[in-house]
Each structure stands twice: as structure tokens, then as C-alpha cells.
Short mmCIF file of C-alpha atoms in Angstrom, two decimals:
data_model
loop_
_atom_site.label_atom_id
_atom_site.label_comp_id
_atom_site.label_asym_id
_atom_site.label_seq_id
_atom_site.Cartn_x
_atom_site.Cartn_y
_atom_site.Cartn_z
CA UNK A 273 -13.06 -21.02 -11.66
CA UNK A 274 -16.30 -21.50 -13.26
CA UNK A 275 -17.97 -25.51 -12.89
CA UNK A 276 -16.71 -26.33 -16.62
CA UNK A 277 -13.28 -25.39 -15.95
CA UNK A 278 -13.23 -27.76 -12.95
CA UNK A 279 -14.55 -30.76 -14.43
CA UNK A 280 -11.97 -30.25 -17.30
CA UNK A 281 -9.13 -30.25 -14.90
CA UNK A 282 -10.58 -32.92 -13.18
CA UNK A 283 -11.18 -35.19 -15.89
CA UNK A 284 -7.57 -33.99 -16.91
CA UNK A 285 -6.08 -34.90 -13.66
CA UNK A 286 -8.17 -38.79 -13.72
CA UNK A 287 -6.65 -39.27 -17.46
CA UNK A 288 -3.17 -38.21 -16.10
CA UNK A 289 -2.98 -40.85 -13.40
CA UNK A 290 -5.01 -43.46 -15.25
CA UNK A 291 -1.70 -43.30 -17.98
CA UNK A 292 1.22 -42.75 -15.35
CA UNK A 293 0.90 -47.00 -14.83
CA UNK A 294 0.67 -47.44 -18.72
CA UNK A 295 3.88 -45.55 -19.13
CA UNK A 296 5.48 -47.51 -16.51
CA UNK A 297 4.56 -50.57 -18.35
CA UNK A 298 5.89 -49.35 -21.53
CA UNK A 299 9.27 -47.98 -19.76
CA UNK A 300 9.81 -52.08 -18.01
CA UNK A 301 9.23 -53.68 -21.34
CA UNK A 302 11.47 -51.36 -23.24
CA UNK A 303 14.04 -51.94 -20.64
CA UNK A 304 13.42 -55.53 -20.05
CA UNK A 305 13.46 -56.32 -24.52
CA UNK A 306 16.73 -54.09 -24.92
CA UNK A 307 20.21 -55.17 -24.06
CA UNK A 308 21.96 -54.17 -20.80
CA UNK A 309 23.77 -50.56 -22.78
CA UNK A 310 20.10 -48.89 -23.11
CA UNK A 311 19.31 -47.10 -19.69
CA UNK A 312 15.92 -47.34 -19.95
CA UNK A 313 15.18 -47.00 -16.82
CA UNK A 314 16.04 -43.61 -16.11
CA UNK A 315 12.68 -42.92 -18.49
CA UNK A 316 10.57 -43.42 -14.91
CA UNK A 317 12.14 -39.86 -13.85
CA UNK A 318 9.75 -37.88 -15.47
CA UNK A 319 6.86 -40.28 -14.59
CA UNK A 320 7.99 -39.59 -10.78
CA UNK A 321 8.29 -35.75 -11.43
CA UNK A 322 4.37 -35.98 -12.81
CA UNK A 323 3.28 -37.61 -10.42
CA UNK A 324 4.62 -35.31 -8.18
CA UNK A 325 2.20 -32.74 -8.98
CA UNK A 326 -0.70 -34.71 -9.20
CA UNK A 327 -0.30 -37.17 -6.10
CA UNK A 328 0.42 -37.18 -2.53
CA UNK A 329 4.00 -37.33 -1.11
CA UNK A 330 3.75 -40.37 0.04
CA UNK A 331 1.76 -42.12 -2.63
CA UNK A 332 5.07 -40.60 -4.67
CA UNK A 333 7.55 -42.47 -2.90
CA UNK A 334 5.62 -45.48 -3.02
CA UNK A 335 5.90 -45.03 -6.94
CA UNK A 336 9.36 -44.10 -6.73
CA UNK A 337 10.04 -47.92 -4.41
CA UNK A 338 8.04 -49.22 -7.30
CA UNK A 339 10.18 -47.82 -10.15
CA UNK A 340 13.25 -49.00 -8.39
CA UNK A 341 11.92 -52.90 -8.34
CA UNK A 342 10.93 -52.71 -11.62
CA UNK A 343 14.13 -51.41 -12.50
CA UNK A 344 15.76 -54.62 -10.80
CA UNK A 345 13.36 -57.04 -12.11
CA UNK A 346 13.77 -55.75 -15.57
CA UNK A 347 17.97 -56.32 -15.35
CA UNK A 348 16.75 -59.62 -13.80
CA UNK A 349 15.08 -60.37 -16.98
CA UNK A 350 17.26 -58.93 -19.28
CA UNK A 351 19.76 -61.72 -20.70
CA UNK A 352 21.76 -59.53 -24.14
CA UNK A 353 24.33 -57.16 -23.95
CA UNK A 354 27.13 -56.52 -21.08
CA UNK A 355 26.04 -57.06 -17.80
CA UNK A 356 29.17 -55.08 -16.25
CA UNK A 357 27.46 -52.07 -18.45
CA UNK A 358 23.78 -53.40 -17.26
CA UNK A 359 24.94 -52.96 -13.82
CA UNK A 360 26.25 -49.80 -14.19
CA UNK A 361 23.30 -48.39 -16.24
CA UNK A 362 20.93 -49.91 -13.31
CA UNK A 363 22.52 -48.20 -10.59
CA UNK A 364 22.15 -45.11 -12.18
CA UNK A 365 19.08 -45.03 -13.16
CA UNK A 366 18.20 -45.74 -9.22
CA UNK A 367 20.14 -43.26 -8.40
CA UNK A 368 18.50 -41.08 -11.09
CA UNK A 369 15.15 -41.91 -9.83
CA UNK A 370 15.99 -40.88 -5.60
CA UNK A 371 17.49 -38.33 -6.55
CA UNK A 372 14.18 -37.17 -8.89
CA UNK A 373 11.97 -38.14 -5.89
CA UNK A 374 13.84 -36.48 -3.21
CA UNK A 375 14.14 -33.25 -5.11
CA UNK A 376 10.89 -33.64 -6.62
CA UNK A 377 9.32 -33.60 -3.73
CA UNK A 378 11.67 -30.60 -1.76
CA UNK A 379 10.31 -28.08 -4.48
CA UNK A 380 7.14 -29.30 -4.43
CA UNK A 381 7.40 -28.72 -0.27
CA UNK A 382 9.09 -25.58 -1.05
CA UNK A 383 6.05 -23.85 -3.84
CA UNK A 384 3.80 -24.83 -0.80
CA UNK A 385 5.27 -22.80 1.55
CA UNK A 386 6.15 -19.99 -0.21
CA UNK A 387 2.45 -20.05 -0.90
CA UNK A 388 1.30 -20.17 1.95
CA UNK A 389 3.35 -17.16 2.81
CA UNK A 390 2.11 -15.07 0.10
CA UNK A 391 -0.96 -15.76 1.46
CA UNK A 392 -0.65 -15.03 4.80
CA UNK A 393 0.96 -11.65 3.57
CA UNK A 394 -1.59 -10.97 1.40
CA UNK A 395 -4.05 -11.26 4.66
CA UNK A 396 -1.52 -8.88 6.76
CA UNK A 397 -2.22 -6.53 3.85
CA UNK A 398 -5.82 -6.36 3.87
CA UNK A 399 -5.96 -6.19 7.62
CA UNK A 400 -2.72 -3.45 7.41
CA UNK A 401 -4.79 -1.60 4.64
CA UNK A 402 -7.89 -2.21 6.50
CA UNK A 403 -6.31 -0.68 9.37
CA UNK A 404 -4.56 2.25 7.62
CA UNK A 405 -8.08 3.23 5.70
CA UNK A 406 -9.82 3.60 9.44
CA UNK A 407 -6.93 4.88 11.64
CA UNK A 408 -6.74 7.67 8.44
CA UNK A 409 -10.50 8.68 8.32
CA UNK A 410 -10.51 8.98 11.59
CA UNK A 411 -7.75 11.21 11.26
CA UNK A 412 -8.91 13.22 8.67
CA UNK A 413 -12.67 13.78 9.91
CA UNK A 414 -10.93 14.92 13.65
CA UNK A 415 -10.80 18.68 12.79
CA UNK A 416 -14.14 19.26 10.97
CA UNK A 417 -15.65 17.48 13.99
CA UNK A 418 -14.19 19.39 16.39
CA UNK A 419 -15.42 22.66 14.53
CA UNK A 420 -18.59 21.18 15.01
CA UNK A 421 -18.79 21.02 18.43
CA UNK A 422 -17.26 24.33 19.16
CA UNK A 423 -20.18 25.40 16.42
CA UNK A 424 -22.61 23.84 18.50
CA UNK A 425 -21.23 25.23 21.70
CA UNK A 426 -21.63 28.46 20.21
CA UNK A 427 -25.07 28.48 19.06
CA UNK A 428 -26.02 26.96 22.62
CA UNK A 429 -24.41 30.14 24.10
CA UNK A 430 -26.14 32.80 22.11
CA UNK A 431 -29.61 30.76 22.37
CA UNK A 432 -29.25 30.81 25.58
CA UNK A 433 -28.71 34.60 25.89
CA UNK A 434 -31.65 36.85 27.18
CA UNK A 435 -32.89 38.24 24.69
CA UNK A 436 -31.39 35.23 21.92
CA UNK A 437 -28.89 36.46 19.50
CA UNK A 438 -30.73 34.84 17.40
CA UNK A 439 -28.34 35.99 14.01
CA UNK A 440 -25.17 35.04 15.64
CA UNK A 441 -27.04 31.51 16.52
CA UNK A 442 -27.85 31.27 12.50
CA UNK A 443 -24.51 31.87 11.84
CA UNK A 444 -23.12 28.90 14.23
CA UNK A 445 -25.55 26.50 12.84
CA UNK A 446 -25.00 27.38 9.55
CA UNK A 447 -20.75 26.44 10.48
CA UNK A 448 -22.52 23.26 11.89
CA UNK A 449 -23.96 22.53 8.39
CA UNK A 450 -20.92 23.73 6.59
CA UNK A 451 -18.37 21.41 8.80
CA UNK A 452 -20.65 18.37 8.66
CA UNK A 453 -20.68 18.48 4.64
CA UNK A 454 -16.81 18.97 4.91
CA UNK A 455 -16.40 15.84 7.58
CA UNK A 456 -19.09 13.56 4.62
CA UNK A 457 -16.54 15.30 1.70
CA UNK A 458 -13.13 14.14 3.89
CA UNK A 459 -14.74 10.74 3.90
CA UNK A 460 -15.39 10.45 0.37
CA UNK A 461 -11.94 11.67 -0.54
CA UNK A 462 -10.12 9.47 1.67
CA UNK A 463 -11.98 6.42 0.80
CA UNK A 464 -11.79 7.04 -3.15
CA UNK A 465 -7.86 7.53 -2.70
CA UNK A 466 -7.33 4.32 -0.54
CA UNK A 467 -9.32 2.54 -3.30
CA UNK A 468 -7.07 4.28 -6.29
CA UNK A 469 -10.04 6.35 -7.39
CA UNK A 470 -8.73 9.53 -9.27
CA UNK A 471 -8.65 12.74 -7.63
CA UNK A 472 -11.95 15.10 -8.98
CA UNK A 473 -9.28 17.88 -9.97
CA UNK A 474 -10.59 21.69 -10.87
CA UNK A 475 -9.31 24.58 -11.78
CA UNK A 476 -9.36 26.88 -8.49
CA UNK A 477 -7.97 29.92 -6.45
CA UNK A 478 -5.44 28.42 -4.00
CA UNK A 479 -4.95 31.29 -2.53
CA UNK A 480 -8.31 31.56 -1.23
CA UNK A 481 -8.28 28.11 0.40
CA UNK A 482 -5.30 28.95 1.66
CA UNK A 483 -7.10 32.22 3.27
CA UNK A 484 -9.95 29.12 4.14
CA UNK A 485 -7.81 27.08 6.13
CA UNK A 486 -5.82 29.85 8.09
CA UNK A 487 -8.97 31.42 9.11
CA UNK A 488 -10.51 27.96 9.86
CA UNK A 489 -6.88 27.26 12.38
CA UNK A 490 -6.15 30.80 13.36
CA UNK A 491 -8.14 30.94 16.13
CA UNK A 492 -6.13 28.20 18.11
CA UNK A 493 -3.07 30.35 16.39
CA UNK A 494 -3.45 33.36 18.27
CA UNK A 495 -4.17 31.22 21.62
CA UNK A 496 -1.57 30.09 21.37
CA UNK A 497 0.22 33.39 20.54
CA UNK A 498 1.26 32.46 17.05
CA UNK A 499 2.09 35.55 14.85
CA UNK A 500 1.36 34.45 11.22
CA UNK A 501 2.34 35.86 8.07
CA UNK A 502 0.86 35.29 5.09
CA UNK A 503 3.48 35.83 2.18
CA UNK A 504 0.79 34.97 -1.04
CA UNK A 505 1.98 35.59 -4.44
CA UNK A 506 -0.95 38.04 -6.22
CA UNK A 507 -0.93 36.94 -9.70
CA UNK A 508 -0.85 33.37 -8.91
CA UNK A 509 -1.74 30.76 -11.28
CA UNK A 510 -5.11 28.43 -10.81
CA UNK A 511 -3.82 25.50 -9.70
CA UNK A 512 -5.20 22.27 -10.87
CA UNK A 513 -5.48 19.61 -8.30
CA UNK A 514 -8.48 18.40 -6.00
CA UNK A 515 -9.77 20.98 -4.03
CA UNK A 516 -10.47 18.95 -1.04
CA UNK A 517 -7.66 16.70 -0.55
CA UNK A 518 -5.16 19.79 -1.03
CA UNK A 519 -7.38 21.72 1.83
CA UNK A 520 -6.60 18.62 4.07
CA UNK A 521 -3.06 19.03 3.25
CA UNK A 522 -2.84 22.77 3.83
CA UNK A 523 -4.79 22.10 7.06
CA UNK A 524 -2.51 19.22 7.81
CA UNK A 525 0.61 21.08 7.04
CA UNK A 526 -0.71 24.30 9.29
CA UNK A 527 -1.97 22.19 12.47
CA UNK A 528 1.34 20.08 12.31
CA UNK A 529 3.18 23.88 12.29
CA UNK A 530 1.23 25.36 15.16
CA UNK A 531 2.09 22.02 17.37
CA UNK A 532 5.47 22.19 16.67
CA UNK A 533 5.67 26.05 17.77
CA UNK A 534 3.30 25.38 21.14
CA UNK A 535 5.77 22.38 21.96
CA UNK A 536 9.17 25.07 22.09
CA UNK A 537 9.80 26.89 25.24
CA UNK A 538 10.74 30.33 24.56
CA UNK A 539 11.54 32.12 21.34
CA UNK A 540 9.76 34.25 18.83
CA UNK A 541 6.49 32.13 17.72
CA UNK A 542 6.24 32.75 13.98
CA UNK A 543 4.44 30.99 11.33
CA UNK A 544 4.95 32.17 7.98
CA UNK A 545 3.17 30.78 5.33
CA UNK A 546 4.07 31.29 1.45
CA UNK A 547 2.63 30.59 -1.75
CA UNK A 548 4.76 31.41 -5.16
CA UNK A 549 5.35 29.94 -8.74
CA UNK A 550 8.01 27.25 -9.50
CA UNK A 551 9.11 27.07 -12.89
CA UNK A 552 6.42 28.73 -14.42
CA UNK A 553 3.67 25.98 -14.94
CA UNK A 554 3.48 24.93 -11.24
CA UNK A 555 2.94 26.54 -7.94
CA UNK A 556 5.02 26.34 -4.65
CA UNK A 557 3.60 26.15 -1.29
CA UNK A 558 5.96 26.54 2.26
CA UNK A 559 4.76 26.37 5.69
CA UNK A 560 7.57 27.84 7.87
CA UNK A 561 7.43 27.23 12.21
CA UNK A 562 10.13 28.61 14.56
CA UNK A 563 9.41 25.32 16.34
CA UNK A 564 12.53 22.89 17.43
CA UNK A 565 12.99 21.94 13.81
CA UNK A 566 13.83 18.14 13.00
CA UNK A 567 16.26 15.78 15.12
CA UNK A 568 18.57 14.13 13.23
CA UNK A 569 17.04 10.90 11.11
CA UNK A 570 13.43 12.44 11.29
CA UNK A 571 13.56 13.95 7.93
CA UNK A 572 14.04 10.40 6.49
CA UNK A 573 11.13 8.84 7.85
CA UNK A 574 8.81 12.06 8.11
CA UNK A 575 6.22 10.66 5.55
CA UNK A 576 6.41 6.78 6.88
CA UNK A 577 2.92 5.67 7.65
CA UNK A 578 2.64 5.33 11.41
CA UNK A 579 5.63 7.15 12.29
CA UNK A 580 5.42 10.11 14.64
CA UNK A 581 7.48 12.36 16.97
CA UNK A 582 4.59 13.24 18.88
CA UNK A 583 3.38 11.69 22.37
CA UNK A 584 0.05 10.90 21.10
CA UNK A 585 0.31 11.16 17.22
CA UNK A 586 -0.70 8.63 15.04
CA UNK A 587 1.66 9.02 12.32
CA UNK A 588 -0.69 9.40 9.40
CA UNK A 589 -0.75 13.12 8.17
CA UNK A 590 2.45 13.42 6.20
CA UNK A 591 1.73 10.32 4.97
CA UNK A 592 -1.98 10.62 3.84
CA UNK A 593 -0.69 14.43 2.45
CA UNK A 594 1.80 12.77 0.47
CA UNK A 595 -0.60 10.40 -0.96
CA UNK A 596 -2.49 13.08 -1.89
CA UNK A 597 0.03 15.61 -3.29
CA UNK A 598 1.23 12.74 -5.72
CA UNK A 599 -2.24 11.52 -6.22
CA UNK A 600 -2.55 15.02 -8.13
CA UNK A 601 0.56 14.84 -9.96
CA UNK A 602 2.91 16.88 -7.38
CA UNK A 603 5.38 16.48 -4.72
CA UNK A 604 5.90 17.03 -1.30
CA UNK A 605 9.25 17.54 0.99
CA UNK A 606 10.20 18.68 4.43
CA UNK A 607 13.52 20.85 5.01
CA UNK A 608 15.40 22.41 7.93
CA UNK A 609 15.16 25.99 8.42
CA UNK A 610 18.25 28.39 8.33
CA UNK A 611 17.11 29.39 11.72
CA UNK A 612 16.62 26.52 12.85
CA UNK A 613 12.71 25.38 12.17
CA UNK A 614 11.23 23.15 10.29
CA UNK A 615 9.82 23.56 6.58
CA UNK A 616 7.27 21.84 4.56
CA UNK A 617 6.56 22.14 1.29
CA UNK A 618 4.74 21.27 -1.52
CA UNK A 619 4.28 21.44 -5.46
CA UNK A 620 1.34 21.14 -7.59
CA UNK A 621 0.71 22.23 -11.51
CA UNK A 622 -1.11 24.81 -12.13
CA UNK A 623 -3.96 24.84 -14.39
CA UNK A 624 -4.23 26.99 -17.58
CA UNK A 625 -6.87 29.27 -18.09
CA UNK A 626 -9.45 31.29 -16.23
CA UNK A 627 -10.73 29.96 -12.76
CA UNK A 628 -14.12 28.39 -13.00
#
């Protein structure tokens, strides 16, 4: 509030309680000039329900004890009309004014604590989304680090050889460079979507970051013994989307598949991975473990924000790929496979036109 508004509602607030006394004036004469049938009187409850608002709770009761004499010494005074009525009319317009003070002064109590909680949940929030915003670049920026350092190990290896491989070394660093600018471009992302910032949505191949990201996780794939399959529709549609945040999907999606299939004893170890059209102007992607599949009650909070099956998950990744997904006008799911795996899928339109 600027420093004009505030001296208005102060000098507002000063004029208020400077006439709350001359309407109490004019309420005794009126009561004390009129004959015992006029109820004049009960004309201090909306003095006691302004001053309510603008005065301390117990400066208001002291007005309301006030009120209540004056409402006495004004039947005192009052000598026309019946005084059987004037009696009547008195004690309910004390009534009237307790009543007003007491409940007066219970909502007022009330608004004050109900502010206080929205304000105390508004802080939660911040701190939750505070919270949320690290925990989930942290999250994000975890696999283009840890390309980094296997990068780095890499090129320390083949500089180290006798004579250098010095190409191979070249090659490494140049991953180095490649991951770093993907860990600063994670960042961005995740920061502009926690803020509400639009996705930067292109036209683009998804099959080739698809290609991208498996080649990027296939190595701890076949470590782990993980056959995949890679079921991509040809003639598929440019999708439109963010080409970024759907990578950390894909990636998300993939890395959440290959845990689940490490994690089951025994059993073929298949990942199949699918890409298609859905209704002709969007485009369908599946991820597809022979892992344990879902418990029962997992599928309903798979995408809750800190909600995890796994020992030392942090309950983020569905949740930050859902944000995403939606952020660029799709939708994401989970299902149970018929052969018992789990599924995850997504949906995003497709763009029209030639890739750019």
C-alpha cells in the first residue's frame, strides 16, 4: 500500500471513531425524548459492530457496558408512554446489544484465525515449493552429471595411455561439453516450469531423441543384461512439444524401466520400447519392463510428488514427467502389463508440417 493510501485509511479510521461517541449521543437523546414504545436503544448495535472492526476487544466491551447504562439512564429519564412496554423494549435492546458484542467479537476472533492460518499455509507452500524446486533439480541434473564423470573417467584413461589416444580423449571431452550444456539446459527447464514459464515447443523428430536417450541409458541396459526392443513407427509425425523436457521424460520413463527389471529375480529381462500415432494428430509413446509390475494401490499414487516404491527414491520423476507432459498439452498414464509388467505411457500432439 503506497504512503497516500495509508494516510487515507488512517485519517478514515480517526474520523470513524471521532463520530462513534456522536452517534451514541444522538441514539440516548432519541431514546431519552421518545416515549417508552420506541426501542431506540437497540440503534447502539451497529455502533458496537463498528467499533468492532476498528477497536480493541476490550475497548469494545467497555463500549458495549457503556451502551447498556445509557440504555438504563435513558428509561430513567424517560417519563411518556407505557413503562410495562419501556421495560420490555429496554431489556431487549440489552439483550440486543450482548448478544451484538459477544458475537461481534467471536467472528472478529474467528477472521483472525483463519488468517493467520492462511498465512501460515501460505509459508508451508513456499517452503514445500521451495523444497520441491531443489529436491527436483537435483533430480533432474543426476544423470547428465553422472555422464560427466564417466566422460571424464574416460578421457583420463586414454590420456593416460602410452602412446595417448589422443582422438578417443577428444571424443570424451567433447561428451563432457555436451553433458554439461544438457545439466545448464535441465536447469533452465525445470526452473521455467516451477515458475509457470511456457514450454519453448518445436517441431522435431521424436524418434531420434528417442534413439538419443536409449543410446545415452543402454549402456547400463546391457550390464545389466536388458534386451531392448525398439518398436518405432517410420512415418511418424513431428511432434510438437519441448524438446528437452520430453528427453527428461523419455530418460525418466527408461531409467525407472531398467530399475524395475534389475530389482526382479529371474525371468526374461525385456524392455520394449514403442512409439506409434493415436488418433491421427497425436503420437503415442509406451515403455514396457518385465519387471514385478505394480502392487496393488501403486497405480493410484504413481505420479504423487514424493511418493516412491523404491528404497532410496525420492519420489519426484513421475511427478516432474507429468508436469511436463501436461505442460505441453499431453497426458501421461501408467498400466499393468498382460504379462505381468508395468507400462508407462504417454501422449503428445504432433506438429504439422516439415521438421525444422
Amino acid at each position: 500500500m503506497t504512503n497516500s493510501g495509508k494516510f487515507k485509511l488512517e485519517r478514515r479510521l480517526v474520523l470513524t471513531i471521532v463520530l462513534l461517541p456522536v452517534a451514541m449521543v444522538v441514539i440516548f437523546v432519541g431514546d431519552t425524548v421518545t416515549d417508552y414504545a420506541i426501542a431506540a436503544a437497540v440503534f447502539y448495535t451497529p455502533v458496537i459492530l463498528v467499533a468492532t472492526r476498528l477497536l480493541p476487544a476490550g475497548t469494545v466491551v467497555a463500549l458495549a457496558f457503556a451502551c447498556v447504562a445509557l440504555t438504563l439512564l435513558s428509561f430513567a429519564l424517560t417519563h411518556s408512554g407505557a413503562y410495562e412496554v419501556g421495560i420490555v423494549n429496554t431489556g431487549i435492546s440489552i439483550v440486543a446489544i450482548g448478544v451484538t458484542t459477544y458475537l461481534s467479537l467471536k467472528l472478529v476472533a474467528a477472521e483472525a484465525a483463519a488468517h493467520e492460518s492462511r498465512e501460515r499455509l501460505l509459508r508451508m507452500a513456499r517452503i514445500t515449493s521451495l523444497g520441491e524446486l531443489t529436491a527436483s533439480i537435483a533430480h533432474e541434473v543426476n544423470q547428465p552429471l553422472a555422464a560427466i564423470a564417466t566422460s571424464a573417467g574416460a578421457c583420463r584413461r586414454w590420456l593416460a595411455q602410452e602412446p595417448p589416444a589422443i582422438a578417443n580423449a577428444q571424443r570424451a571431452a567433447d561428451r563432457i561439453v555436451e553433458d554439461a550444456n544438457r545439466a545448464s539446459a535441465v536447469i533452465a527447464r525445470v526452473r521455467g516450469l516451477a515458475s509457470g514459464k511456457a514450454p519453448h515447443r518445436e517441431r522435431f523428430d521424436f524418434n531420434a531423441l528417442v534413439r538419443e536417450v536409449v543410446a545415452l541409458a543402454g549402456e547400463r541396459g546391457e550390464r545389466s543384461g536388458i534386451t531392448v526392443r525398439l518398436s518405432l513407427q517410420h512415418d511418424l509425425p513431428a511432434i510438437l512439444a519441448d524438446r528437452v523436457q520430453v528427453g527428461q521424460v523419455v530418460g525418466n520413463l527408461l531409467l525407472n524401466a531398467v530399475e524395475a527389471i534389475e530389482a526382479k529375480t529371474g525371468g526374461a529381462k525385456t524392455l520394449e520400447i514403442v512409439s506409434e500415432t493415436e488418433d491421427g494428430n497425436r503420437i503415442r509413446f509406451s515403455v514396457i519392463d518385465s519387471g514385478a509390475g505394480f502392487r496393488q494401490g501403486e497405480l493410484e499414487h504413481l505420479f504423487d510428488a514424493f511418493w516412491t516404491t523404491k528404497k532410496d527414491g525420492v519420489g519426484l520423476g513421475l511427478t516432474i514427467s507429468r508436469s511436463i507432459i501436461e505442460a505441453n498439452g499431453g497426458r501421461i498414464w501408467a498400466e499393468t502389463d498382460k504379462d505381468g509388467g508395468a507400462i508407462a505411457r504417454f501422449s503428445l500432439p504432433a506438429g504439422m508440417g516439415a521438421i525444422e
